[in-house]
Amino acid sequence: MSLARTVTSGPEPHSPEEPAKLQTPPVRGTWRASSEGAASTHREDTRPGLGTLRRAFSRTSQRPSGQVPEEDLGLFQRGSHFLFRSLRRAKDNGSTADQSHATEVPGVTHGPEVPSRVMDGRSRQSSAGVGRKELEPKAEGKSVADLITERHLLAAFQQLRQLEVRLVAEKASHTFEKDPTGFARRAMDLCLHYDGLAAEIGAIVRETLGPDGVDAAALGELGRVVRAEEEAHPAPPADGDFLLTPRRWRQHWEDAVRRSAQERVQQAGAGEAPGAAEAEAEGASGLARLLAELGGLVRSDLHKVRQEVQPAYSAAGFPAWEAYLRAFHGAVAQRLQELAQDARGCEQLYVLLDWAANVYGSPDFLGAPDLTLSTEPLPPLLAPALWARLQNDYTSFLEAKITSCFDSILQLEQSRWADAKPPDVLQGLYHTPLSIDVHMLVAEHVKAAGAISAELEATTLRICTRALGLFLPRFEKAFLESKAVNEPYLGANINAYEELRTSLLARFPGTFEELEKPLAAATYTFQKRLLQGLQCDVQPLFRVLCTKAWLTQDVLQPLMDKVVAFARHLEHVAPLRAQETLQEVHRYVVREYLAQVLRPRERFRGEERMTSSQKMGLDAQAIGDTFQGLGSEATWLDQAIPCVADILGETYKEDIRRHLETLIGSYPDIRRDHVRAILALRRLGHRRNQRLLQHARDLLRAAAKAAGSGAAGGHVLFEEIEVPTSVDVLLTCI
């Protein structure tokens, strides 16, 4: 038999004397799903039950959607499916009872042997007549359809249950052996009313979170009727009778709750429909607004469930809070998956991850201490694979973004260099925003990543470390090639690198150690360039030392004035690096002074040699006092010039041996060439020179064996002084 003919109730078998049946118009709403495609071409029965059911379902047809939900259509199809199986069993029973021809459902052509009029009046009364009277309004009450319309669900179910029990009993007593059509009609009426009641359950759930408020009475009635149905149909019957099969209304209710939550969640951002260009332009801000609206909607609905919906269900023992919580959790997860597919760029991905981890995942998301989204019974908001993909996409975009940020920092610094404005002095030190910009860049992204997960924080730290490692040599090269290479800017960059080296290592231990050496090397480069500037200024002043004019004039003071002026810049450099630079200046002055002494432009004899020795002593005192006043801690340099002066001015030649011992003991990096040059200035005899040179050789060997490297304490002075080979030195050697 065809589906259309089965679902649509056709006219009852009647004799020619019976009046024609009235045509029933197609029923709206829920009925349309069961009779569509056939109601317009077949005449329907005028049973009072169907008429009242039409009124009952008029509410559903007038809803804004105008269509029957898929879940309701499934209920009708399920009822029809069971009905067909029942009819097949009825037909088989008829064959067993030696029926020559079984009577079929109206709408299908009867065989010529048994016309429809063979059914007597008694069978018609037991089938169609009883079905109409049982479901039509009674004098003392209302019909089942009216009860469903008025949402007296429990009363409607009780009536349907009575009809069901009676119908099952009549079926068991073989009342319908000769009239399977009558059984089909009554079973169809029962199934459609059951399905209509289930559809009303879904309608109540859909309206619960709507703008009209919560109907507590309807929710309580819903809970009681579901419990009653479960008690009436605890398990599928052994014989497979569809009438006694559990209707699974609790599952139907949970599905309705789930669909209601999905509809509510999809409303977030539904009012905004920007074009592709506008959506791309809005970027993260638009996504943040949508997520904020989504969070507010979920928070409001769950508050409503806890305060109004849950108490209404509690009387029936319904776990409404858990069901709605799971439903909204699943709906939010589905919505986030949809948003994740369209997320583009670092900012949008971070907004999505941050909302999932810190907003929705916060214990305070619902805004009340007794309302929490417990993570234990609920699955992850985002599947682990999706979460990992979002983090990977975010880190990929983040790496490009951080590199771009470092490019912007370099461009800002270059613009400051081009302006030729001196750097600011902040807290007594030359200041450039370089260190602050780098610190803010790293700290901002690391903190943001740490708010999402420790794994993402570690990944972000590695990205920042690599990017900073590539940035440092680029910055150094760009600065040294610029026109801003002067004492203030060199001092400012030394301060910035020193702050980066100390602060980053202290704030992120175990991460930036690999950058310590590059930072120290760059700092040394800036210090060296700072010294080169001073050397260019003072180098010509050393050339007048050890000349005839030097003996009678104070040619050292201009040189020391430049040193003092240079040291004023060091006052605005980080103390540790300033001390290193000042000691290097101190060493440079002493070294260049000795280089001029060992490579004299003029030779002094007799009285002039004694005068030069005294002059060297005075200069050594002036140099020592000056650097001591500037704060130099390189006191080991104070003995170099006086020792050489004592050798040149010593009148008792045997004491020269003692002065050599002091010189070699204080400066083990001295070589024999330096000793020969000093003795050449003293002009001693050949034998005495040889004895002194041999003694110096022994002292140097002992010092080399004791120190290992030849420079005690790492101090280097004479090693960097080149001694030319002159005739006097050769004579000294010979």
XYZ file of C-alpha atoms in Angstrom:
734
model
C 0.000 0.000 0.000
C 1.228 3.509 -0.733
C 2.394 5.879 2.044
C -0.039 8.627 1.087
C -3.001 6.311 1.131
C -2.017 4.858 4.434
C -1.485 8.118 6.326
C -4.608 9.835 5.029
C -7.724 8.371 6.509
C -10.110 7.512 3.695
C -13.891 7.119 3.850
C -15.308 4.297 5.870
C -16.853 1.336 4.053
C -20.554 2.065 3.747
C -23.601 0.832 1.976
C -25.123 2.732 -0.879
C -27.912 3.887 1.414
C -25.481 5.736 3.753
C -25.059 9.473 3.153
C -21.868 10.703 1.575
C -19.092 11.760 3.983
C -18.075 15.412 4.236
C -14.644 16.383 2.949
C -12.324 17.513 5.757
C -9.913 20.277 4.685
C -6.225 19.722 5.204
C -5.287 20.366 8.781
C -2.684 23.101 9.368
C 0.515 22.876 11.330
C 1.393 19.443 12.560
C -1.267 17.679 10.520
C 0.196 18.998 7.288
C 3.302 16.904 7.753
C 1.286 13.713 7.863
C -1.225 14.427 5.116
C 0.736 16.575 2.646
C 0.531 15.309 -0.912
C -2.563 13.218 -0.311
C -5.118 15.345 1.514
C -5.977 17.302 -1.607
C -6.955 14.248 -3.653
C -8.606 11.985 -1.089
C -11.715 12.448 0.978
C -11.160 12.294 4.715
C -13.266 11.064 7.526
C -15.319 13.530 9.510
C -14.452 12.017 12.868
C -14.866 14.448 15.765
C -11.386 13.494 16.996
C -9.754 14.828 13.854
C -11.753 18.035 13.958
C -10.738 18.821 17.469
C -7.153 17.839 16.684
C -7.214 20.393 13.895
C -8.107 23.095 16.401
C -5.452 21.809 18.753
C -2.694 22.132 16.180
C -3.784 25.477 14.787
C -1.377 27.106 17.269
C 1.593 25.312 15.734
C 0.624 26.388 12.205
C 0.406 30.028 13.257
C 3.966 30.217 14.643
C 6.420 32.450 12.789
C 8.250 29.580 11.230
C 5.128 28.358 9.463
C 6.523 24.878 9.094
C 6.571 21.778 11.175
C 9.940 21.167 12.792
C 11.847 18.190 11.590
C 11.622 16.497 14.955
C 7.790 16.606 14.850
C 7.743 15.214 11.329
C 9.935 12.396 12.569
C 7.404 11.581 15.219
C 4.613 11.290 12.655
C 6.722 9.169 10.369
C 7.630 6.894 13.250
C 3.965 6.441 14.203
C 3.054 5.635 10.617
C 5.913 3.168 10.365
C 4.688 1.250 13.388
C 1.156 1.407 12.021
C 2.183 -0.287 8.765
C 3.830 -3.100 10.673
C 0.690 -3.507 12.754
C -1.449 -3.699 9.631
C 0.805 -6.368 8.219
C 0.389 -8.373 11.412
C -3.400 -7.880 11.200
C -3.384 -9.155 7.647
C -1.353 -12.181 8.672
C -3.775 -12.886 11.506
C -6.660 -12.732 9.051
C -4.999 -15.311 6.819
C -4.439 -17.597 9.790
C -8.149 -17.406 10.627
C -8.924 -18.867 7.183
C -10.043 -15.565 5.744
C -10.237 -15.926 1.965
C -9.548 -12.226 1.353
C -8.381 -9.642 3.906
C -10.035 -6.256 3.903
C -7.502 -3.543 3.041
C -7.137 0.067 4.110
C -9.415 2.487 2.253
C -7.818 4.019 -0.742
C -6.600 0.667 -2.062
C -8.812 -1.163 -4.561
C -10.622 -4.112 -3.043
C -10.612 -7.480 -4.709
C -13.723 -8.404 -6.628
C -14.487 -11.329 -4.368
C -15.083 -9.251 -1.177
C -16.673 -5.838 -1.710
C -16.514 -3.254 1.011
C -20.165 -3.620 1.971
C -19.591 -7.153 3.384
C -18.738 -5.580 6.773
C -21.849 -5.536 8.889
C -22.944 -2.657 11.046
C -21.435 -4.153 14.169
C -17.899 -4.107 12.818
C -18.292 -0.542 11.658
C -19.485 0.502 15.073
C -16.553 -1.192 16.802
C -14.034 0.550 14.615
C -14.821 3.992 13.319
C -17.675 4.734 15.594
C -15.798 3.949 18.767
C -12.728 5.895 17.615
C -14.794 9.018 17.023
C -16.644 8.921 20.289
C -13.575 8.187 22.384
C -11.610 11.234 21.118
C -14.466 13.723 20.701
C -15.480 16.153 23.500
C -17.532 14.567 26.203
C -20.396 16.170 28.038
C -18.472 16.356 31.280
C -14.999 17.119 29.826
C -12.833 18.135 26.881
C -11.372 16.225 23.988
C -7.746 15.115 23.929
C -6.937 17.692 21.257
C -8.436 20.480 23.349
C -6.476 19.320 26.365
C -3.270 19.395 24.309
C -4.153 22.849 22.987
C -4.706 24.142 26.511
C -1.525 22.334 27.588
C -3.205 20.028 30.068
C -0.692 17.463 28.976
C -1.061 15.010 31.827
C -4.856 14.826 31.453
C -4.488 14.355 27.701
C -1.955 11.573 28.222
C -4.183 9.836 30.749
C -7.048 9.764 28.248
C -4.768 8.524 25.502
C -3.401 5.901 27.838
C -6.926 4.641 28.556
C -7.655 4.445 24.831
C -4.359 2.690 24.269
C -5.070 0.071 26.918
C -8.569 -0.505 25.507
C -7.264 -0.743 21.940
C -4.566 -3.210 22.927
C -7.129 -5.312 24.783
C -9.508 -5.354 21.809
C -6.651 -6.284 19.529
C -5.703 -9.129 21.814
C -9.316 -10.366 21.812
C -9.250 -10.542 17.979
C -11.989 -7.932 17.695
C -10.400 -6.573 14.532
C -9.777 -9.812 12.725
C -12.500 -8.969 10.237
C -11.943 -5.231 10.333
C -8.191 -4.324 10.186
C -9.188 -0.982 8.661
C -10.987 -0.033 11.818
C -7.949 -0.932 13.887
C -5.767 1.139 11.573
C -8.004 4.193 11.927
C -8.144 4.012 15.692
C -4.389 3.319 15.918
C -3.715 6.267 13.584
C -5.827 8.544 15.746
C -3.957 7.408 18.833
C -0.523 7.803 17.225
C -1.296 11.249 15.841
C -2.537 12.460 19.208
C 0.568 11.035 20.896
C 2.713 12.769 18.284
C 0.752 15.964 18.748
C 1.411 15.800 22.466
C 5.131 15.286 21.789
C 5.091 18.224 19.383
C 3.561 20.370 22.100
C 6.399 19.347 24.415
C 8.865 20.642 21.831
C 6.868 23.852 21.455
C 6.905 24.461 25.204
C 10.688 24.000 25.288
C 11.195 26.386 22.367
C 9.074 29.058 24.025
C 10.753 28.715 27.427
C 13.677 31.054 26.708
C 11.648 33.335 24.458
C 10.603 36.912 25.183
C 7.200 35.888 26.609
C 8.726 34.545 29.808
C 8.648 31.171 31.502
C 5.319 29.327 31.870
C 6.053 27.481 35.106
C 2.765 25.569 35.025
C 3.426 24.292 31.524
C 6.964 23.215 32.458
C 5.719 21.341 35.500
C 3.029 19.692 33.398
C 5.690 18.744 30.840
C 7.856 17.094 33.455
C 4.955 15.129 34.911
C 3.701 13.864 31.556
C 7.190 12.673 30.566
C 7.496 10.801 33.854
C 4.019 9.324 33.379
C 4.841 8.130 29.876
C 8.038 6.484 31.110
C 6.097 4.678 33.805
C 3.441 3.593 31.302
C 5.969 2.364 28.746
C 9.035 1.258 30.737
C 10.471 -1.020 28.031
C 9.660 -2.214 24.503
C 7.079 -5.032 24.525
C 8.260 -8.531 23.778
C 5.813 -8.934 20.894
C 6.952 -5.670 19.283
C 3.520 -4.024 19.501
C 4.012 -0.445 18.399
C 1.223 0.843 20.618
C 3.143 -0.074 23.765
C 6.560 0.985 22.470
C 8.219 3.718 24.649
C 7.741 7.145 23.107
C 11.136 8.362 24.395
C 9.779 11.764 25.315
C 12.662 12.439 27.676
C 15.070 12.107 24.764
C 12.701 14.227 22.706
C 12.740 16.845 25.467
C 16.563 16.823 25.632
C 16.758 17.195 21.844
C 14.358 20.114 22.037
C 16.485 21.717 24.753
C 19.559 21.234 22.590
C 17.879 22.798 19.557
C 16.604 25.672 21.657
C 20.132 26.374 22.899
C 21.475 26.256 19.348
C 18.825 28.702 18.163
C 19.630 31.069 21.019
C 23.385 30.895 20.435
C 22.975 31.520 16.723
C 21.134 34.758 17.530
C 24.401 36.329 18.729
C 25.620 38.598 15.975
C 22.622 37.768 13.782
C 21.706 41.437 13.510
C 25.076 42.294 11.956
C 25.666 41.141 8.411
C 28.598 43.177 7.083
C 30.093 42.519 3.714
C 33.344 40.688 3.268
C 35.367 43.894 3.023
C 33.758 45.395 6.110
C 34.197 42.189 8.077
C 37.879 42.059 7.141
C 38.289 45.700 8.111
C 36.637 45.197 11.482
C 38.902 42.252 12.164
C 39.411 41.392 15.791
C 37.155 44.168 17.111
C 34.119 42.777 15.302
C 34.871 39.263 16.511
C 35.342 40.535 20.052
C 31.948 42.272 19.963
C 30.294 39.124 18.659
C 31.858 36.997 21.389
C 30.880 39.542 24.025
C 27.305 39.405 22.792
C 27.435 35.619 22.759
C 28.726 35.510 26.315
C 26.046 37.907 27.512
C 23.303 35.897 25.830
C 24.488 32.566 27.275
C 24.917 34.131 30.715
C 21.428 35.626 30.654
C 19.763 32.419 29.460
C 21.502 30.227 32.025
C 20.553 32.648 34.781
C 16.970 32.337 33.608
C 17.220 28.567 33.577
C 18.602 28.444 37.113
C 16.182 30.946 38.606
C 12.939 30.183 36.768
C 13.143 27.051 34.651
C 14.878 24.690 37.070
C 12.390 25.285 39.949
C 9.486 24.536 37.619
C 11.018 21.212 36.568
C 12.274 20.234 40.019
C 8.861 19.042 41.184
C 8.930 16.394 38.471
C 12.539 15.463 39.259
C 13.818 16.744 35.932
C 17.556 17.644 35.732
C 16.867 20.811 33.785
C 20.047 22.654 34.844
C 22.365 19.864 33.702
C 20.486 19.433 30.417
C 20.532 23.147 29.584
C 24.165 23.447 30.673
C 25.215 20.627 28.334
C 23.030 22.010 25.553
C 24.480 25.537 25.738
C 28.001 24.163 26.086
C 27.570 22.151 22.910
C 25.943 25.059 21.092
C 28.756 27.434 22.062
C 31.345 24.855 20.991
C 29.641 24.512 17.603
C 29.496 28.294 17.172
C 33.173 28.669 18.030
C 34.078 26.008 15.498
C 32.212 27.988 12.870
C 33.994 31.191 13.896
C 37.346 29.396 13.890
C 36.914 28.524 10.230
C 36.688 32.224 9.347
C 39.302 33.550 11.792
C 42.119 35.324 9.998
C 45.197 37.019 11.342
C 46.978 37.019 14.673
C 44.482 39.292 16.435
C 41.350 37.335 15.504
C 42.930 34.024 16.446
C 44.020 35.416 19.783
C 40.573 36.879 20.505
C 39.061 33.463 19.847
C 41.592 31.594 21.981
C 41.426 34.138 24.773
C 37.623 34.068 24.916
C 37.577 30.280 25.057
C 40.311 30.023 27.691
C 39.811 33.090 29.878
C 36.250 34.352 29.403
C 34.119 31.272 28.903
C 36.548 29.121 30.883
C 36.582 31.504 33.843
C 34.843 30.399 37.066
C 33.181 33.807 37.123
C 31.724 33.532 33.634
C 28.130 33.266 34.892
C 28.660 36.074 37.382
C 27.412 34.198 40.445
C 29.344 32.060 42.949
C 26.789 29.255 42.823
C 26.756 29.138 39.019
C 29.868 27.688 37.424
C 30.670 25.988 34.166
C 32.348 22.961 35.665
C 34.932 21.534 33.304
C 34.740 18.016 34.727
C 31.471 16.699 33.290
C 31.644 18.786 30.130
C 33.844 18.018 27.126
C 36.444 20.572 26.004
C 34.919 23.649 24.427
C 37.238 23.198 21.455
C 38.412 19.771 20.365
C 42.103 19.159 21.099
C 42.920 18.952 17.396
C 41.146 22.246 16.679
C 42.761 23.899 19.694
C 46.205 22.767 18.523
C 45.508 24.026 14.996
C 44.398 27.422 16.267
C 47.528 27.719 18.414
C 49.754 26.759 15.487
C 48.050 29.272 13.220
C 48.362 31.917 15.921
C 52.083 31.314 16.435
C 52.683 31.463 12.678
C 50.977 34.831 12.445
C 52.656 35.924 15.680
C 56.146 35.251 14.361
C 55.528 37.469 11.345
C 53.932 40.126 13.539
C 56.821 40.236 16.023
C 59.329 40.516 13.175
C 57.285 43.397 11.797
C 57.262 45.047 15.229
C 61.049 44.879 15.428
C 61.202 46.457 11.964
C 59.023 49.284 13.236
C 61.282 49.766 16.279
C 64.314 50.079 14.003
C 62.517 52.590 11.800
C 61.607 54.717 14.818
C 65.215 54.708 16.015
C 66.458 55.657 12.565
C 64.049 58.570 12.472
C 65.476 59.803 15.796
C 69.014 59.522 14.464
C 68.054 61.503 11.372
C 66.609 64.314 13.514
C 70.091 64.795 15.059
C 68.541 65.476 18.463
C 70.549 64.302 21.469
C 69.028 61.521 23.499
C 67.122 62.288 26.666
C 68.643 61.929 30.114
C 66.402 59.806 32.307
C 67.346 59.282 35.955
C 70.831 60.542 35.204
C 71.451 58.189 32.283
C 71.334 58.633 28.534
C 68.046 57.132 27.425
C 66.684 55.682 24.206
C 63.229 54.025 23.944
C 64.843 50.927 22.428
C 64.930 48.932 25.652
C 61.405 49.898 26.699
C 60.016 49.075 23.260
C 61.641 45.645 23.244
C 60.568 44.931 26.812
C 56.981 45.918 26.110
C 56.886 43.905 22.898
C 58.176 40.743 24.546
C 56.242 41.115 27.795
C 52.964 41.900 26.064
C 52.977 38.860 23.819
C 54.367 36.499 26.442
C 51.771 37.596 28.995
C 48.969 37.260 26.461
C 50.134 33.791 25.456
C 50.561 32.746 29.083
C 46.949 33.659 29.749
C 45.921 30.989 27.250
C 48.321 28.156 28.013
C 51.820 27.502 29.332
C 52.700 25.774 26.084
C 51.780 28.822 24.031
C 53.755 31.021 26.433
C 56.889 28.927 25.936
C 56.420 28.999 22.176
C 56.012 32.782 22.213
C 59.199 33.160 24.263
C 61.107 31.135 21.693
C 59.693 33.265 18.882
C 60.696 36.476 20.688
C 64.179 35.130 21.367
C 64.768 34.269 17.705
C 63.376 37.588 16.514
C 65.476 39.583 18.996
C 68.577 37.603 18.055
C 68.076 38.648 14.427
C 67.246 42.230 15.357
C 70.333 43.028 17.462
C 72.976 42.793 14.694
C 70.671 44.678 12.309
C 70.295 47.495 14.827
C 74.028 47.607 15.544
C 74.926 47.747 11.854
C 72.324 50.420 11.083
C 73.461 52.618 13.967
C 77.173 52.399 13.243
C 76.466 53.334 9.618
C 74.364 56.331 10.612
C 75.495 59.891 11.298
C 74.385 59.720 14.926
C 77.511 57.945 16.183
C 78.550 60.242 19.037
C 79.113 59.998 22.776
C 75.479 60.570 23.881
C 73.939 58.085 21.461
C 76.677 55.533 22.049
C 76.072 55.881 25.774
C 72.315 55.569 25.282
C 72.698 52.373 23.269
C 75.131 50.941 25.807
C 72.526 51.602 28.495
C 69.755 50.036 26.413
C 71.735 46.878 25.688
C 72.806 46.585 29.292
C 69.214 46.894 30.451
C 68.102 44.284 27.938
C 70.831 41.925 29.042
C 70.074 42.190 32.748
C 66.300 42.662 32.754
C 65.337 40.046 30.178
C 67.520 37.414 31.812
C 66.061 38.222 35.215
C 62.451 38.332 34.058
C 62.578 35.291 31.791
C 65.239 33.001 33.246
C 66.262 30.075 31.130
C 65.067 31.654 27.886
C 67.289 34.551 26.824
C 70.657 33.113 27.935
C 71.580 32.522 24.311
C 71.341 36.282 23.730
C 73.687 37.185 26.581
C 76.834 36.837 24.464
C 75.450 38.792 21.458
C 74.291 41.562 23.783
C 77.667 41.695 25.552
C 79.491 41.692 22.203
C 77.362 44.548 20.892
C 77.917 46.502 24.099
C 81.668 46.024 23.735
C 81.445 47.254 20.153
C 79.725 50.444 21.304
C 82.331 50.921 24.045
C 85.136 50.412 21.558
C 83.585 52.942 19.199
C 83.300 55.358 22.118
C 87.020 54.959 22.832
C 87.906 55.394 19.202
C 86.330 58.812 19.255
C 88.467 59.839 22.227
C 91.596 58.372 20.671
C 91.110 60.394 17.534
C 90.942 63.545 19.640
C 93.927 62.952 21.925
C 96.329 60.980 19.744
C 98.017 64.108 18.294
C 98.661 65.367 21.823
C 100.870 62.383 22.630
C 103.301 63.298 19.866
C 104.713 66.257 21.820
C 105.763 64.036 24.707
C 109.462 63.205 25.175
C 110.577 66.221 23.152
C 112.668 69.231 24.065
C 109.501 71.303 24.455
C 108.024 68.705 26.774
C 110.915 69.194 29.191
C 109.991 72.819 29.773
C 106.220 72.939 29.099
C 103.107 71.332 30.525
C 101.942 69.578 27.360
C 100.026 66.909 29.301
C 97.283 69.204 30.601
C 95.411 69.640 27.270
C 95.338 65.868 26.924
C 93.953 65.385 30.430
C 91.349 68.084 29.826
C 89.960 66.069 26.930
C 89.920 62.967 29.101
C 87.946 64.774 31.779
C 85.469 66.086 29.199
C 85.031 62.585 27.845
C 84.485 61.225 31.335
C 81.521 63.553 31.803
C 79.648 61.499 29.202
C 80.453 58.361 31.142
C 78.550 59.791 34.114
C 75.368 59.168 32.053
C 76.285 55.571 31.221
C 75.359 52.502 33.258
C 77.841 52.377 36.167
C 79.313 48.994 35.375
C 79.894 49.813 31.708
C 81.082 53.328 32.573
C 83.725 51.902 34.923
C 84.892 49.458 32.256
C 85.183 52.275 29.731
C 86.971 54.599 32.179
C 89.530 51.924 33.051
C 90.078 51.312 29.359
C 90.724 55.055 28.879
C 93.122 54.985 31.833
C 94.994 52.025 30.342
C 95.089 53.713 26.948
C 96.636 56.922 28.332
C 99.329 55.064 30.281
C 100.064 52.748 27.372
C 100.392 55.580 24.839
C 102.559 57.564 27.254
C 104.958 54.606 27.621
C 104.900 54.051 23.858
C 106.130 57.618 23.369
C 108.812 57.054 26.030
C 110.054 53.851 24.402
C 109.928 55.443 20.939
C 111.366 58.912 21.659
C 111.617 61.446 18.928
C 114.693 62.884 20.614
C 117.446 61.240 22.727
C 118.302 62.707 26.108
C 121.758 62.554 27.597
C 123.175 63.609 30.888
C 121.208 66.387 32.506
C 118.352 66.170 30.025
C 117.899 62.481 30.848
C 117.628 63.290 34.528
C 115.162 66.066 33.764
C 113.058 63.727 31.620
C 113.000 61.219 34.478
C 111.682 63.848 36.841
C 109.165 65.011 34.238
C 107.864 61.478 33.821
C 107.363 61.215 37.575
C 105.312 64.412 37.596
C 103.239 63.277 34.615
C 102.616 59.910 36.255
C 101.369 61.696 39.373
C 99.072 63.932 37.311
C 97.655 60.999 35.348
C 97.060 58.972 38.516
C 95.395 61.860 40.346
C 93.173 62.677 37.396
C 91.853 59.161 36.929
C 91.505 58.660 40.637
C 89.357 61.751 40.726
C 87.269 60.422 37.868
C 86.702 57.175 39.774
C 88.945 54.767 37.902
C 89.633 51.573 39.822
C 92.638 50.581 37.641
C 95.218 51.286 40.349
C 97.457 48.581 38.895
C 98.505 51.090 36.227
C 100.007 53.558 38.688
C 103.474 51.855 38.878
C 104.262 51.579 35.161
C 105.492 55.109 34.347
C 107.330 55.649 37.695
C 109.281 52.368 37.298
C 110.549 53.374 33.867
C 111.353 56.872 35.171
C 113.327 55.389 38.087
C 115.429 53.269 35.709
C 116.189 56.321 33.549
C 117.025 58.568 36.480
C 118.801 56.082 38.796
C 122.310 57.322 39.577
C 123.362 54.186 41.437
C 123.564 51.637 38.647
C 123.305 48.604 40.886
C 119.794 49.691 41.884
C 118.616 49.442 38.266
C 118.409 45.684 38.857
C 115.915 46.287 41.674
C 113.797 48.620 39.511
C 113.671 45.971 36.770
C 112.464 43.399 39.281
C 109.624 45.740 40.340
C 108.673 46.481 36.740
C 108.619 42.840 35.596
C 106.841 41.701 38.781
C 104.078 44.300 38.345
C 103.653 43.791 34.579
C 104.468 40.206 33.542
C 103.343 40.911 29.961
C 106.515 42.920 29.390
C 108.907 41.387 26.858
C 112.719 41.441 26.456
C 112.298 43.926 23.619
C 110.761 46.389 26.072
C 113.642 45.843 28.545
C 116.222 46.404 25.791
C 114.466 49.627 24.737
C 114.478 50.884 28.330
C 118.158 50.000 28.813
C 118.987 51.689 25.515
C 117.557 54.895 26.925
C 119.723 54.503 30.016
C 122.965 53.982 27.969
C 124.773 51.557 30.266
C 127.904 49.610 29.394
C 127.914 46.419 27.378
C 128.616 44.015 30.233
C 126.149 45.651 32.565
C 123.481 45.545 29.868
C 124.120 41.859 29.304
C 123.868 41.092 33.003
C 120.640 43.047 33.304
C 119.193 41.404 30.211
C 120.056 37.944 31.536
C 118.465 38.766 34.864
C 115.399 40.105 33.090
C 115.210 36.894 31.064
C 115.189 34.819 34.266
C 112.509 36.992 35.802
C 110.318 36.751 32.711
C 110.586 32.947 32.664
C 109.641 32.722 36.327
C 106.736 35.086 35.808
C 105.526 33.138 32.763
C 105.688 29.859 34.688
C 103.783 31.342 37.647
C 101.107 33.138 35.666
C 100.748 30.592 32.885
C 99.430 33.085 30.364
C 102.078 35.714 30.964
C 99.620 38.367 32.176
C 98.919 38.355 35.883
C 95.293 38.934 36.692
C 94.504 39.385 33.010
C 96.152 42.820 32.965
C 97.723 43.767 29.651
C 99.833 46.860 29.149
C 103.271 46.355 27.536
C 102.094 43.578 25.258
C 100.261 46.124 23.105
C 103.295 48.472 22.861
C 105.370 47.966 19.744
C 109.078 48.715 20.098
C 110.961 49.666 16.914
C 114.450 48.361 16.298
C 116.846 51.282 16.438
C 120.659 51.587 16.357
C 120.737 52.263 20.076
C 118.754 49.140 20.812
C 121.019 47.083 18.581
C 124.069 48.457 20.347
C 122.474 47.561 23.655
C 121.930 44.018 22.466
C 125.496 43.741 21.180
